[in-house]
PDB file of C-alpha atoms and ligand atoms in Angstrom:
ATOM      1  CA  UNK Y  25     -87.025  -9.798 242.508  1.00  0.00           C
ATOM      2  CA  UNK Y  26     -83.345 -10.191 243.267  1.00  0.00           C
ATOM      3  CA  UNK Y  27     -81.925  -8.577 246.389  1.00  0.00           C
ATOM      4  CA  UNK Y  28     -78.867  -7.522 244.395  1.00  0.00           C
ATOM      5  CA  UNK Y  29     -81.019  -5.134 242.332  1.00  0.00           C
ATOM      6  CA  UNK Y  30     -82.992  -3.596 245.199  1.00  0.00           C
ATOM      7  CA  UNK Y  31     -82.052  -0.374 246.995  1.00  0.00           C
ATOM      8  CA  UNK Y  32     -81.431  -0.637 250.734  1.00  0.00           C
ATOM      9  CA  UNK Y  33     -84.411   1.660 251.496  1.00  0.00           C
ATOM     10  CA  UNK Y  34     -86.857  -0.741 249.843  1.00  0.00           C
ATOM     11  CA  UNK Y  35     -85.397  -3.706 251.703  1.00  0.00           C
ATOM     12  CA  UNK Y  36     -85.666  -1.846 255.004  1.00  0.00           C
ATOM     13  CA  UNK Y  37     -89.277  -0.952 254.169  1.00  0.00           C
ATOM     14  CA  UNK Y  38     -90.070  -4.638 253.528  1.00  0.00           C
ATOM     15  CA  UNK Y  39     -88.600  -5.581 256.907  1.00  0.00           C
ATOM     16  CA  UNK Y  40     -90.687  -2.876 258.582  1.00  0.00           C
ATOM     17  CA  UNK Y  41     -93.834  -4.188 256.897  1.00  0.00           C
ATOM     18  CA  UNK Y  42     -92.975  -7.692 258.118  1.00  0.00           C
ATOM     19  CA  UNK Y  43     -92.617  -6.279 261.637  1.00  0.00           C
ATOM     20  CA  UNK Y  44     -96.059  -4.665 261.399  1.00  0.00           C
ATOM     21  CA  UNK Y  45     -97.645  -7.906 260.180  1.00  0.00           C
ATOM     22  CA  UNK Y  46     -95.948 -10.173 262.699  1.00  0.00           C
ATOM     23  CA  UNK Y  47     -98.611  -9.708 265.434  1.00  0.00           C
ATOM     24  CA  UNK Y  48    -101.090 -11.258 263.012  1.00  0.00           C
ATOM     25  CA  UNK Y  49     -98.978 -14.418 262.929  1.00  0.00           C
ATOM     26  CA  UNK Y  50     -98.451 -14.418 266.678  1.00  0.00           C
ATOM     27  CA  UNK Y  51    -102.120 -13.988 267.470  1.00  0.00           C
ATOM     28  CA  UNK Y  52    -103.104 -16.636 264.921  1.00  0.00           C
ATOM     29  CA  UNK Y  53    -105.709 -14.195 263.657  1.00  0.00           C
ATOM     30  CA  UNK Y  54    -106.746 -13.603 260.087  1.00  0.00           C
ATOM     31  CA  UNK Y  55    -106.753 -10.467 258.037  1.00  0.00           C
ATOM     32  CA  UNK Y  56    -109.053  -9.605 255.174  1.00  0.00           C
ATOM     33  CA  UNK Y  57    -106.293  -7.573 253.503  1.00  0.00           C
ATOM     34  CA  UNK Y  58    -106.243  -9.769 250.382  1.00  0.00           C
ATOM     35  CA  UNK Y  59    -109.517 -11.619 250.923  1.00  0.00           C
ATOM     36  CA  UNK Y  60    -111.090 -13.263 247.906  1.00  0.00           C
ATOM     37  CA  UNK Y  61    -107.893 -13.242 245.865  1.00  0.00           C
ATOM     38  CA  UNK Y  62    -105.863 -16.268 244.900  1.00  0.00           C
ATOM     39  CA  UNK Y  63    -102.162 -17.051 245.152  1.00  0.00           C
ATOM     40  CA  UNK Y  64    -100.652 -19.811 243.016  1.00  0.00           C
ATOM     41  CA  UNK Y  65     -97.779 -21.545 244.788  1.00  0.00           C
ATOM     42  CA  UNK Y  66     -95.813 -23.029 241.887  1.00  0.00           C
ATOM     43  CA  UNK Y  67     -92.994 -25.165 243.288  1.00  0.00           C
ATOM     44  CA  UNK Y  68     -90.876 -26.969 240.716  1.00  0.00           C
ATOM     45  CA  UNK Y  69     -88.335 -27.947 243.404  1.00  0.00           C
ATOM     46  CA  UNK Y  70     -88.798 -29.552 246.805  1.00  0.00           C
ATOM     47  CA  UNK Y  71     -89.435 -27.431 249.855  1.00  0.00           C
ATOM     48  CA  UNK Y  72     -90.482 -27.757 253.480  1.00  0.00           C
ATOM     49  CA  UNK Y  73     -90.027 -24.357 255.099  1.00  0.00           C
ATOM     50  CA  UNK Y  74     -90.549 -21.966 252.215  1.00  0.00           C
ATOM     51  CA  UNK Y  75     -93.661 -23.612 250.893  1.00  0.00           C
ATOM     52  CA  UNK Y  76     -95.351 -23.980 254.264  1.00  0.00           C
ATOM     53  CA  UNK Y  77     -94.387 -20.404 255.233  1.00  0.00           C
ATOM     54  CA  UNK Y  78     -95.920 -18.989 252.045  1.00  0.00           C
ATOM     55  CA  UNK Y  79     -99.059 -21.064 252.552  1.00  0.00           C
ATOM     56  CA  UNK Y  80     -99.398 -19.899 256.148  1.00  0.00           C
ATOM     57  CA  UNK Y  81     -98.735 -16.275 255.184  1.00  0.00           C
ATOM     58  CA  UNK Y  82    -101.320 -16.448 252.405  1.00  0.00           C
ATOM     59  CA  UNK Y  83    -103.940 -17.790 254.814  1.00  0.00           C
ATOM     60  CA  UNK Y  84    -103.143 -15.063 257.349  1.00  0.00           C
ATOM     61  CA  UNK Y  85    -103.704 -12.439 254.668  1.00  0.00           C
ATOM     62  CA  UNK Y  86    -107.012 -13.958 253.599  1.00  0.00           C
ATOM     63  CA  UNK Y  87    -105.739 -15.310 250.250  1.00  0.00           C
ATOM     64  CA  UNK Y  88    -106.991 -18.530 248.699  1.00  0.00           C
ATOM     65  CA  UNK Y  89    -104.075 -20.835 247.897  1.00  0.00           C
ATOM     66  CA  UNK Y  90    -103.892 -22.749 244.648  1.00  0.00           C
ATOM     67  CA  UNK Y  91    -101.026 -25.201 245.143  1.00  0.00           C
ATOM     68  CA  UNK Y  92     -99.183 -26.433 242.088  1.00  0.00           C
ATOM     69  CA  UNK Y  93     -96.925 -29.447 242.483  1.00  0.00           C
ATOM     70  CA  UNK Y  94     -94.624 -29.936 239.503  1.00  0.00           C
ATOM     71  CA  UNK Y  95     -94.089 -33.613 240.406  1.00  0.00           C
ATOM     72  CA  UNK Y  96     -97.711 -34.519 239.662  1.00  0.00           C
ATOM     73  CA  UNK Y  97     -98.358 -31.915 236.973  1.00  0.00           C
ATOM     74  CA  UNK Y  98     -98.235 -31.944 233.187  1.00  0.00           C
ATOM     75  CA  UNK Y  99     -94.683 -30.580 233.435  1.00  0.00           C
ATOM     76  CA  UNK Y 100     -93.904 -34.323 233.680  1.00  0.00           C
ATOM     77  CA  UNK Y 101     -95.622 -34.818 230.296  1.00  0.00           C
ATOM     78  CA  UNK Y 102     -93.494 -32.275 228.496  1.00  0.00           C
ATOM     79  CA  UNK Y 103     -95.452 -29.069 229.110  1.00  0.00           C
ATOM     80  CA  UNK Y 104     -93.131 -26.060 228.903  1.00  0.00           C
ATOM     81  CA  UNK Y 105     -92.766 -23.623 231.789  1.00  0.00           C
ATOM     82  CA  UNK Y 106     -94.419 -20.928 229.685  1.00  0.00           C
ATOM     83  CA  UNK Y 107     -97.448 -23.108 228.892  1.00  0.00           C
ATOM     84  CA  UNK Y 108     -97.732 -24.161 232.550  1.00  0.00           C
ATOM     85  CA  UNK Y 109     -97.562 -20.507 233.650  1.00  0.00           C
ATOM     86  CA  UNK Y 110    -100.226 -19.421 231.145  1.00  0.00           C
ATOM     87  CA  UNK Y 111    -102.487 -22.331 232.122  1.00  0.00           C
ATOM     88  CA  UNK Y 112    -102.248 -21.291 235.750  1.00  0.00           C
ATOM     89  CA  UNK Y 113    -102.733 -17.620 234.826  1.00  0.00           C
ATOM     90  CA  UNK Y 114    -106.091 -18.627 233.317  1.00  0.00           C
ATOM     91  CA  UNK Y 115    -107.269 -19.293 236.907  1.00  0.00           C
ATOM     92  CA  UNK Y 116    -106.955 -15.512 237.413  1.00  0.00           C
ATOM     93  CA  UNK Y 117    -104.604 -15.511 240.399  1.00  0.00           C
ATOM     94  CA  UNK Y 118    -103.564 -12.201 241.927  1.00  0.00           C
ATOM     95  CA  UNK Y 119    -100.112 -13.552 242.681  1.00  0.00           C
ATOM     96  CA  UNK Y 120     -97.599 -16.232 241.702  1.00  0.00           C
ATOM     97  CA  UNK Y 121     -94.990 -17.642 244.067  1.00  0.00           C
ATOM     98  CA  UNK Y 122     -92.400 -19.523 242.005  1.00  0.00           C
ATOM     99  CA  UNK Y 123     -89.514 -21.825 242.875  1.00  0.00           C
ATOM    100  CA  UNK Y 124     -87.578 -23.333 239.988  1.00  0.00           C
ATOM    101  CA  UNK Y 125     -84.143 -24.730 239.165  1.00  0.00           C
ATOM    102  CA  UNK Y 126     -83.743 -22.105 236.415  1.00  0.00           C
ATOM    103  CA  UNK Y 127     -82.460 -18.847 237.952  1.00  0.00           C
ATOM    104  CA  UNK Y 128     -84.656 -16.609 235.810  1.00  0.00           C
ATOM    105  CA  UNK Y 129     -87.908 -18.608 236.020  1.00  0.00           C
ATOM    106  CA  UNK Y 130     -89.763 -16.286 238.458  1.00  0.00           C
ATOM    107  CA  UNK Y 131     -88.972 -13.271 236.278  1.00  0.00           C
ATOM    108  CA  UNK Y 132     -90.062 -15.155 233.147  1.00  0.00           C
ATOM    109  CA  UNK Y 133     -93.374 -16.144 234.725  1.00  0.00           C
ATOM    110  CA  UNK Y 134     -94.028 -12.504 235.613  1.00  0.00           C
ATOM    111  CA  UNK Y 135     -93.190 -11.461 232.051  1.00  0.00           C
ATOM    112  CA  UNK Y 136     -95.355 -14.088 230.336  1.00  0.00           C
ATOM    113  CA  UNK Y 137     -98.389 -13.633 232.566  1.00  0.00           C
ATOM    114  CA  UNK Y 138     -98.225  -9.985 233.665  1.00  0.00           C
ATOM    115  CA  UNK Y 139     -99.063 -11.222 237.173  1.00  0.00           C
ATOM    116  CA  UNK Y 140     -96.968 -10.131 240.201  1.00  0.00           C
ATOM    117  CA  UNK Y 141     -94.560 -12.974 241.000  1.00  0.00           C
ATOM    118  CA  UNK Y 142     -92.584 -13.652 244.156  1.00  0.00           C
ATOM    119  CA  UNK Y 143     -89.240 -15.406 243.760  1.00  0.00           C
ATOM    120  CA  UNK Y 144     -89.255 -18.329 246.209  1.00  0.00           C
ATOM    121  CA  UNK Y 145     -85.864 -19.585 244.985  1.00  0.00           C
ATOM    122  CA  UNK Y 146     -84.375 -19.348 241.500  1.00  0.00           C
ATOM    123  CA  UNK Y 147     -81.698 -21.952 240.721  1.00  0.00           C
ATOM    124  CA  UNK Y 148     -78.416 -21.129 242.419  1.00  0.00           C
ATOM    125  CA  UNK Y 149     -79.019 -17.410 241.940  1.00  0.00           C
ATOM    126  CA  UNK Y 150     -81.172 -15.853 244.678  1.00  0.00           C
ATOM    127  CA  UNK Y 151     -83.708 -16.678 247.374  1.00  0.00           C
ATOM    128  CA  UNK Y 152     -84.837 -13.177 248.386  1.00  0.00           C
ATOM    129  CA  UNK Y 153     -87.499 -14.102 250.924  1.00  0.00           C
ATOM    130  CA  UNK Y 154     -85.105 -16.391 252.814  1.00  0.00           C
ATOM    131  CA  UNK Y 155     -82.652 -13.499 252.960  1.00  0.00           C
ATOM    132  CA  UNK Y 156     -85.350 -11.148 254.251  1.00  0.00           C
ATOM    133  CA  UNK Y 157     -86.366 -13.703 256.850  1.00  0.00           C
ATOM    134  CA  UNK Y 158     -82.784 -14.095 258.030  1.00  0.00           C
ATOM    135  CA  UNK Y 159     -82.375 -10.309 258.220  1.00  0.00           C
ATOM    136  CA  UNK Y 160     -85.640 -10.086 260.168  1.00  0.00           C
ATOM    137  CA  UNK Y 161     -84.332 -12.715 262.576  1.00  0.00           C
ATOM    138  CA  UNK Y 162     -81.046 -10.819 263.067  1.00  0.00           C
ATOM    139  CA  UNK Y 163     -82.928  -7.577 263.650  1.00  0.00           C
ATOM    140  CA  UNK Y 164     -85.049  -9.234 266.318  1.00  0.00           C
ATOM    141  CA  UNK Y 165     -82.099 -10.931 268.000  1.00  0.00           C
ATOM    142  CA  UNK Y 166     -79.721  -7.970 268.051  1.00  0.00           C
ATOM    143  CA  UNK Y 167     -81.962  -4.943 267.536  1.00  0.00           C
ATOM    144  CA  UNK Y 168     -79.833  -3.938 264.546  1.00  0.00           C
ATOM    145  CA  UNK Y 169     -78.099  -5.292 261.460  1.00  0.00           C
ATOM    146  CA  UNK Y 170     -75.522  -2.566 260.812  1.00  0.00           C
ATOM    147  CA  UNK Y 171     -72.164  -3.505 262.286  1.00  0.00           C
ATOM    148  CA  UNK Y 172     -73.009  -7.174 262.874  1.00  0.00           C
ATOM    149  CA  UNK Y 173     -70.403  -9.762 261.945  1.00  0.00           C
ATOM    150  CA  UNK Y 174     -72.066 -12.497 259.930  1.00  0.00           C
ATOM    151  CA  UNK Y 175     -70.201 -15.633 258.816  1.00  0.00           C
ATOM    152  CA  UNK Y 176     -71.582 -17.951 256.123  1.00  0.00           C
ATOM    153  CA  UNK Y 177     -69.879 -21.319 255.680  1.00  0.00           C
ATOM    154  CA  UNK Y 178     -70.636 -24.099 253.223  1.00  0.00           C
ATOM    155  CA  UNK Y 179     -71.554 -24.712 249.612  1.00  0.00           C
ATOM    156  CA  UNK Y 180     -71.612 -21.075 248.509  1.00  0.00           C
ATOM    157  CA  UNK Y 181     -71.251 -21.974 244.864  1.00  0.00           C
ATOM    158  CA  UNK Y 182     -74.710 -23.532 244.650  1.00  0.00           C
ATOM    159  CA  UNK Y 183     -76.448 -21.462 247.331  1.00  0.00           C
ATOM    160  CA  UNK Y 184     -79.111 -18.921 246.401  1.00  0.00           C
ATOM    161  CA  UNK Y 185     -79.537 -18.291 250.137  1.00  0.00           C
ATOM    162  CA  UNK Y 186     -75.878 -17.245 250.422  1.00  0.00           C
ATOM    163  CA  UNK Y 187     -76.192 -14.799 247.507  1.00  0.00           C
ATOM    164  CA  UNK Y 188     -79.361 -13.169 248.830  1.00  0.00           C
ATOM    165  CA  UNK Y 189     -77.952 -12.892 252.349  1.00  0.00           C
ATOM    166  CA  UNK Y 190     -74.646 -11.556 251.096  1.00  0.00           C
ATOM    167  CA  UNK Y 191     -76.302  -8.722 249.161  1.00  0.00           C
ATOM    168  CA  UNK Y 192     -78.985  -7.962 251.734  1.00  0.00           C
ATOM    169  CA  UNK Y 193     -76.811  -7.926 254.841  1.00  0.00           C
ATOM    170  CA  UNK Y 194     -74.003  -5.882 253.290  1.00  0.00           C
ATOM    171  CA  UNK Y 195     -76.564  -3.357 251.973  1.00  0.00           C
ATOM    172  CA  UNK Y 196     -77.860  -3.042 255.526  1.00  0.00           C
ATOM    173  CA  UNK Y 197     -74.365  -2.462 256.909  1.00  0.00           C
ATOM    174  CA  UNK Y 198     -73.294  -5.871 258.239  1.00  0.00           C
ATOM    175  CA  UNK Y 199     -69.853  -7.355 257.634  1.00  0.00           C
ATOM    176  CA  UNK Y 200     -70.161 -10.697 255.863  1.00  0.00           C
ATOM    177  CA  UNK Y 201     -67.365 -13.278 255.906  1.00  0.00           C
ATOM    178  CA  UNK Y 202     -67.602 -16.127 253.403  1.00  0.00           C
ATOM    179  CA  UNK Y 203     -65.995 -19.512 254.056  1.00  0.00           C
ATOM    180  CA  UNK Y 204     -66.131 -22.459 251.650  1.00  0.00           C
ATOM    181  CA  UNK Y 205     -64.081 -25.385 250.394  1.00  0.00           C
ATOM    182  CA  UNK Y 206     -61.930 -24.213 247.449  1.00  0.00           C
ATOM    183  CA  UNK Y 207     -64.199 -25.942 244.914  1.00  0.00           C
ATOM    184  CA  UNK Y 208     -67.431 -24.597 246.415  1.00  0.00           C
ATOM    185  CA  UNK Y 209     -66.765 -20.862 246.728  1.00  0.00           C
ATOM    186  CA  UNK Y 210     -68.223 -18.199 244.464  1.00  0.00           C
ATOM    187  CA  UNK Y 211     -66.626 -18.098 241.013  1.00  0.00           C
ATOM    188  CA  UNK Y 212     -63.252 -16.340 240.931  1.00  0.00           C
ATOM    189  CA  UNK Y 213     -63.696 -12.838 239.576  1.00  0.00           C
ATOM    190  CA  UNK Y 214     -67.287 -12.589 240.854  1.00  0.00           C
ATOM    191  CA  UNK Y 215     -67.422  -9.087 242.341  1.00  0.00           C
ATOM    192  CA  UNK Y 216     -67.971  -9.084 246.094  1.00  0.00           C
ATOM    193  CA  UNK Y 217     -70.031  -6.193 247.486  1.00  0.00           C
ATOM    194  CA  UNK Y 218     -68.421  -3.732 249.901  1.00  0.00           C
ATOM    195  CA  UNK Y 219     -68.517  -5.168 253.417  1.00  0.00           C
ATOM    196  CA  UNK Y 220     -67.872  -8.755 252.270  1.00  0.00           C
ATOM    197  CA  UNK Y 221     -64.659 -10.743 252.527  1.00  0.00           C
ATOM    198  CA  UNK Y 222     -63.474 -14.295 251.942  1.00  0.00           C
ATOM    199  CA  UNK Y 223     -61.754 -16.312 254.676  1.00  0.00           C
ATOM    200  CA  UNK Y 224     -59.999 -19.626 254.236  1.00  0.00           C
ATOM    201  CA  UNK Y 225     -60.129 -20.696 257.874  1.00  0.00           C
ATOM    202  CA  UNK Y 226     -63.544 -21.309 259.452  1.00  0.00           C
ATOM    203  CA  UNK Y 227     -61.993 -21.617 262.932  1.00  0.00           C
ATOM    204  CA  UNK Y 228     -60.463 -18.146 262.741  1.00  0.00           C
ATOM    205  CA  UNK Y 229     -63.796 -16.554 261.735  1.00  0.00           C
ATOM    206  CA  UNK Y 230     -65.908 -18.046 264.536  1.00  0.00           C
ATOM    207  CA  UNK Y 231     -64.833 -16.279 267.777  1.00  0.00           C
ATOM    208  CA  UNK Y 232     -65.629 -12.834 266.411  1.00  0.00           C
ATOM    209  CA  UNK Y 233     -68.958 -13.667 264.764  1.00  0.00           C
ATOM    210  CA  UNK Y 234     -72.341 -12.454 265.996  1.00  0.00           C
ATOM    211  CA  UNK Y 235     -74.049 -15.008 263.764  1.00  0.00           C
ATOM    212  CA  UNK Y 236     -72.790 -18.104 261.970  1.00  0.00           C
ATOM    213  CA  UNK Y 237     -74.880 -19.537 259.160  1.00  0.00           C
ATOM    214  CA  UNK Y 238     -74.033 -22.968 257.781  1.00  0.00           C
ATOM    215  CA  UNK Y 239     -75.296 -24.318 254.481  1.00  0.00           C
ATOM    216  CA  UNK Y 240     -76.155 -27.736 253.127  1.00  0.00           C
ATOM    217  CA  UNK Y 241     -74.043 -29.333 250.400  1.00  0.00           C
ATOM    218  CA  UNK Y 242     -76.335 -29.117 247.360  1.00  0.00           C
ATOM    219  CA  UNK Y 243     -75.453 -32.459 245.769  1.00  0.00           C
ATOM    220  CA  UNK Y 244     -78.353 -32.133 243.321  1.00  0.00           C
ATOM    221  CA  UNK Y 245     -76.659 -29.128 241.666  1.00  0.00           C
ATOM    222  CA  UNK Y 246     -73.141 -30.608 241.590  1.00  0.00           C
ATOM    223  CA  UNK Y 247     -71.895 -31.867 238.265  1.00  0.00           C
ATOM    224  CA  UNK Y 248     -68.578 -33.442 239.147  1.00  0.00           C
ATOM    225  CA  UNK Y 249     -66.296 -34.199 242.080  1.00  0.00           C
ATOM    226  CA  UNK Y 250     -66.607 -31.067 244.203  1.00  0.00           C
ATOM    227  CA  UNK Y 251     -66.004 -32.636 247.585  1.00  0.00           C
ATOM    228  CA  UNK Y 252     -63.041 -34.032 249.492  1.00  0.00           C
ATOM    229  CA  UNK Y 253     -63.476 -37.669 250.485  1.00  0.00           C
ATOM    230  CA  UNK Y 254     -64.925 -39.070 253.696  1.00  0.00           C
ATOM    231  CA  UNK Y 255     -65.376 -36.941 256.785  1.00  0.00           C
ATOM    232  CA  UNK Y 256     -63.015 -34.174 255.706  1.00  0.00           C
ATOM    233  CA  UNK Y 257     -65.887 -31.783 255.006  1.00  0.00           C
ATOM    234  CA  UNK Y 258     -67.187 -31.941 258.577  1.00  0.00           C
ATOM    235  CA  UNK Y 259     -63.654 -31.722 259.987  1.00  0.00           C
ATOM    236  CA  UNK Y 260     -62.791 -28.526 258.090  1.00  0.00           C
ATOM    237  CA  UNK Y 261     -66.086 -26.796 257.354  1.00  0.00           C
ATOM    238  CA  UNK Y 262     -68.651 -28.356 259.676  1.00  0.00           C
ATOM    239  CA  UNK Y 263     -70.039 -26.444 262.641  1.00  0.00           C
ATOM    240  CA  UNK Y 264     -68.981 -29.076 265.156  1.00  0.00           C
ATOM    241  CA  UNK Y 265     -69.606 -28.959 268.895  1.00  0.00           C
ATOM    242  CA  UNK Y 266     -65.934 -27.991 269.429  1.00  0.00           C
ATOM    243  CA  UNK Y 267     -66.254 -25.048 267.025  1.00  0.00           C
ATOM    244  CA  UNK Y 268     -69.541 -23.880 268.513  1.00  0.00           C
ATOM    245  CA  UNK Y 269     -67.812 -23.677 271.907  1.00  0.00           C
ATOM    246  CA  UNK Y 270     -65.605 -20.936 270.483  1.00  0.00           C
ATOM    247  CA  UNK Y 271     -68.613 -18.720 269.725  1.00  0.00           C
ATOM    248  CA  UNK Y 272     -69.220 -15.532 271.690  1.00  0.00           C
ATOM    249  CA  UNK Y 273     -71.926 -15.580 274.348  1.00  0.00           C
ATOM    250  CA  UNK Y 274     -75.091 -14.333 272.689  1.00  0.00           C
ATOM    251  CA  UNK Y 275     -73.921 -15.267 269.192  1.00  0.00           C
ATOM    252  CA  UNK Y 276     -76.418 -17.255 267.157  1.00  0.00           C
ATOM    253  CA  UNK Y 277     -76.305 -20.244 264.792  1.00  0.00           C
ATOM    254  CA  UNK Y 278     -78.500 -20.114 261.692  1.00  0.00           C
ATOM    255  CA  UNK Y 279     -79.295 -22.548 258.861  1.00  0.00           C
ATOM    256  CA  UNK Y 280     -81.933 -22.037 256.149  1.00  0.00           C
ATOM    257  CA  UNK Y 281     -82.738 -25.762 256.164  1.00  0.00           C
ATOM    258  CA  UNK Y 282     -82.891 -28.494 255.238  1.00  0.00           C
ATOM    259  CA  UNK Y 283     -80.068 -29.566 257.565  1.00  0.00           C
ATOM    260  CA  UNK Y 284     -77.849 -32.540 256.987  1.00  0.00           C
ATOM    261  CA  UNK Y 285     -76.996 -33.221 260.617  1.00  0.00           C
ATOM    262  CA  UNK Y 286     -73.543 -34.653 261.172  1.00  0.00           C
ATOM    263  CA  UNK Y 287     -72.226 -33.067 257.950  1.00  0.00           C
ATOM    264  CA  UNK Y 288     -72.371 -29.246 257.953  1.00  0.00           C
ATOM    265  CA  UNK Y 289     -73.677 -29.084 261.524  1.00  0.00           C
ATOM    266  CA  UNK Y 290     -73.503 -31.356 264.553  1.00  0.00           C
ATOM    267  CA  UNK Y 291     -76.852 -32.306 266.028  1.00  0.00           C
ATOM    268  CA  UNK Y 292     -75.836 -30.969 269.431  1.00  0.00           C
ATOM    269  CA  UNK Y 293     -75.174 -27.556 267.818  1.00  0.00           C
ATOM    270  CA  UNK Y 294     -78.391 -27.560 265.771  1.00  0.00           C
ATOM    271  CA  UNK Y 295     -80.326 -28.175 268.975  1.00  0.00           C
ATOM    272  CA  UNK Y 296     -77.934 -26.285 271.260  1.00  0.00           C
ATOM    273  CA  UNK Y 297     -78.127 -22.971 273.101  1.00  0.00           C
ATOM    274  CA  UNK Y 298     -76.804 -20.785 270.259  1.00  0.00           C
ATOM    275  CA  UNK Y 299     -79.206 -22.196 267.687  1.00  0.00           C
ATOM    276  CA  UNK Y 300     -82.222 -20.287 266.375  1.00  0.00           C
ATOM    277  CA  UNK Y 301     -82.891 -22.863 263.674  1.00  0.00           C
ATOM    278  CA  UNK Y 302     -85.828 -24.841 265.062  1.00  0.00           C
ATOM    279  CA  UNK Y 303     -88.154 -24.226 268.002  1.00  0.00           C
ATOM    280  CA  UNK Y 304     -86.874 -26.147 271.013  1.00  0.00           C
ATOM    281  CA  UNK Y 305     -90.053 -25.538 272.910  1.00  0.00           C
ATOM    282  CA  UNK Y 306     -92.670 -22.837 272.668  1.00  0.00           C
ATOM    283  CA  UNK Y 307     -91.109 -20.810 275.451  1.00  0.00           C
ATOM    284  CA  UNK Y 308     -87.519 -21.240 274.237  1.00  0.00           C
ATOM    285  CA  UNK Y 309     -88.313 -20.424 270.607  1.00  0.00           C
ATOM    286  CA  UNK Y 310     -86.533 -17.324 269.321  1.00  0.00           C
ATOM    287  CA  UNK Y 311     -86.453 -16.986 265.537  1.00  0.00           C
ATOM    288  CA  UNK Y 312     -87.575 -20.538 265.054  1.00  0.00           C
ATOM    289  CA  UNK Y 313     -91.080 -19.380 264.170  1.00  0.00           C
ATOM    290  CA  UNK Y 314     -89.618 -19.419 260.681  1.00  0.00           C
TER     291      UNK Y 314
HETATM  292  C1  NCD M  10     -82.771 -23.585 250.733  1.00  0.00           C
HETATM  293  C2  NCD M  10     -83.166 -23.512 249.282  1.00  0.00           C
HETATM  294  O1  NCD M  10     -84.052 -24.229 248.829  1.00  0.00           O
HETATM  295  O2  NCD M  10     -82.563 -22.699 248.620  1.00  0.00           O
HETATM  296  N1  NCD M  10     -83.756 -23.842 251.656  1.00  0.00           N
HETATM  297  C3  NCD M  10     -84.806 -22.989 251.907  1.00  0.00           C
HETATM  298  O3  NCD M  10     -85.476 -22.521 251.034  1.00  0.00           O
HETATM  299  N2  NCD M  10     -85.080 -22.671 253.177  1.00  0.00           N
HETATM  300  C4  NCD M  10     -81.457 -24.229 250.967  1.00  0.00           C
HETATM  301  C5  NCD M  10     -81.161 -25.628 250.497  1.00  0.00           C
HETATM  302  O4  NCD M  10     -81.891 -26.251 249.738  1.00  0.00           O
HETATM  303  O5  NCD M  10     -80.120 -26.139 250.916  1.00  0.00           O
END
């Protein structure tokens, strides 16, 4: 699944389903909805939040989890993705959850195996469930998504989170402003959806924003000198304490994680009053259940 290809009505329906299932998570209960079935979590790239969230969700729905860790698998011995997928399919899972550095890998796994496959991050292309989670968070914080002003700043070029959020939030009626260093924006000529715009100046975009999302610099996907030297990144594109002070009351700071504190976000902002990134305490937690 790629958010870009989905109609708004289906995305809204997914968010409504998430809302209906949320009490299950809050109560810590368990459902028998998918009891006795198995989900393969096939992660070929590192993950903290996404992997643990899928595992937790699977348990809440009564699924058995078959974890697959590429780092200790036969992928290291030269096994192709197709052979790995078919080997895992032989375990008769009901579901695959796939994260891979190749953008099309989740779709390929679904095609080779005929088993429903959730895209948990495909290369620099899309990360649909992170987008849905961020939309769910916005809906809970503001009671709506339409009309919200959402700013994304950082390494857009390599960010699947940025692409999924861009498509999802504009489809749901938000205005999305994109800010990035000149070398790390989306490719020139890449068509922006209606409702999206590019801004050169992060400072100018902040006072009006309902939500500011900052992104990590994805060094592992960079092939060449993309970055200005020294501390220039933080000075121009980091969400510093001084910038966060310019935010509206009630505006929120988001980050899909993992954070590189002191680079794209100051620690005092990540842990500050606008932030919904991590739970500060059980009572103060807003969207940080993610
Ligand atoms: C992101 C990812 O892997 O795309 N994190 C996540 O899934 N929550 C962002 C990143 O790696 O910077």
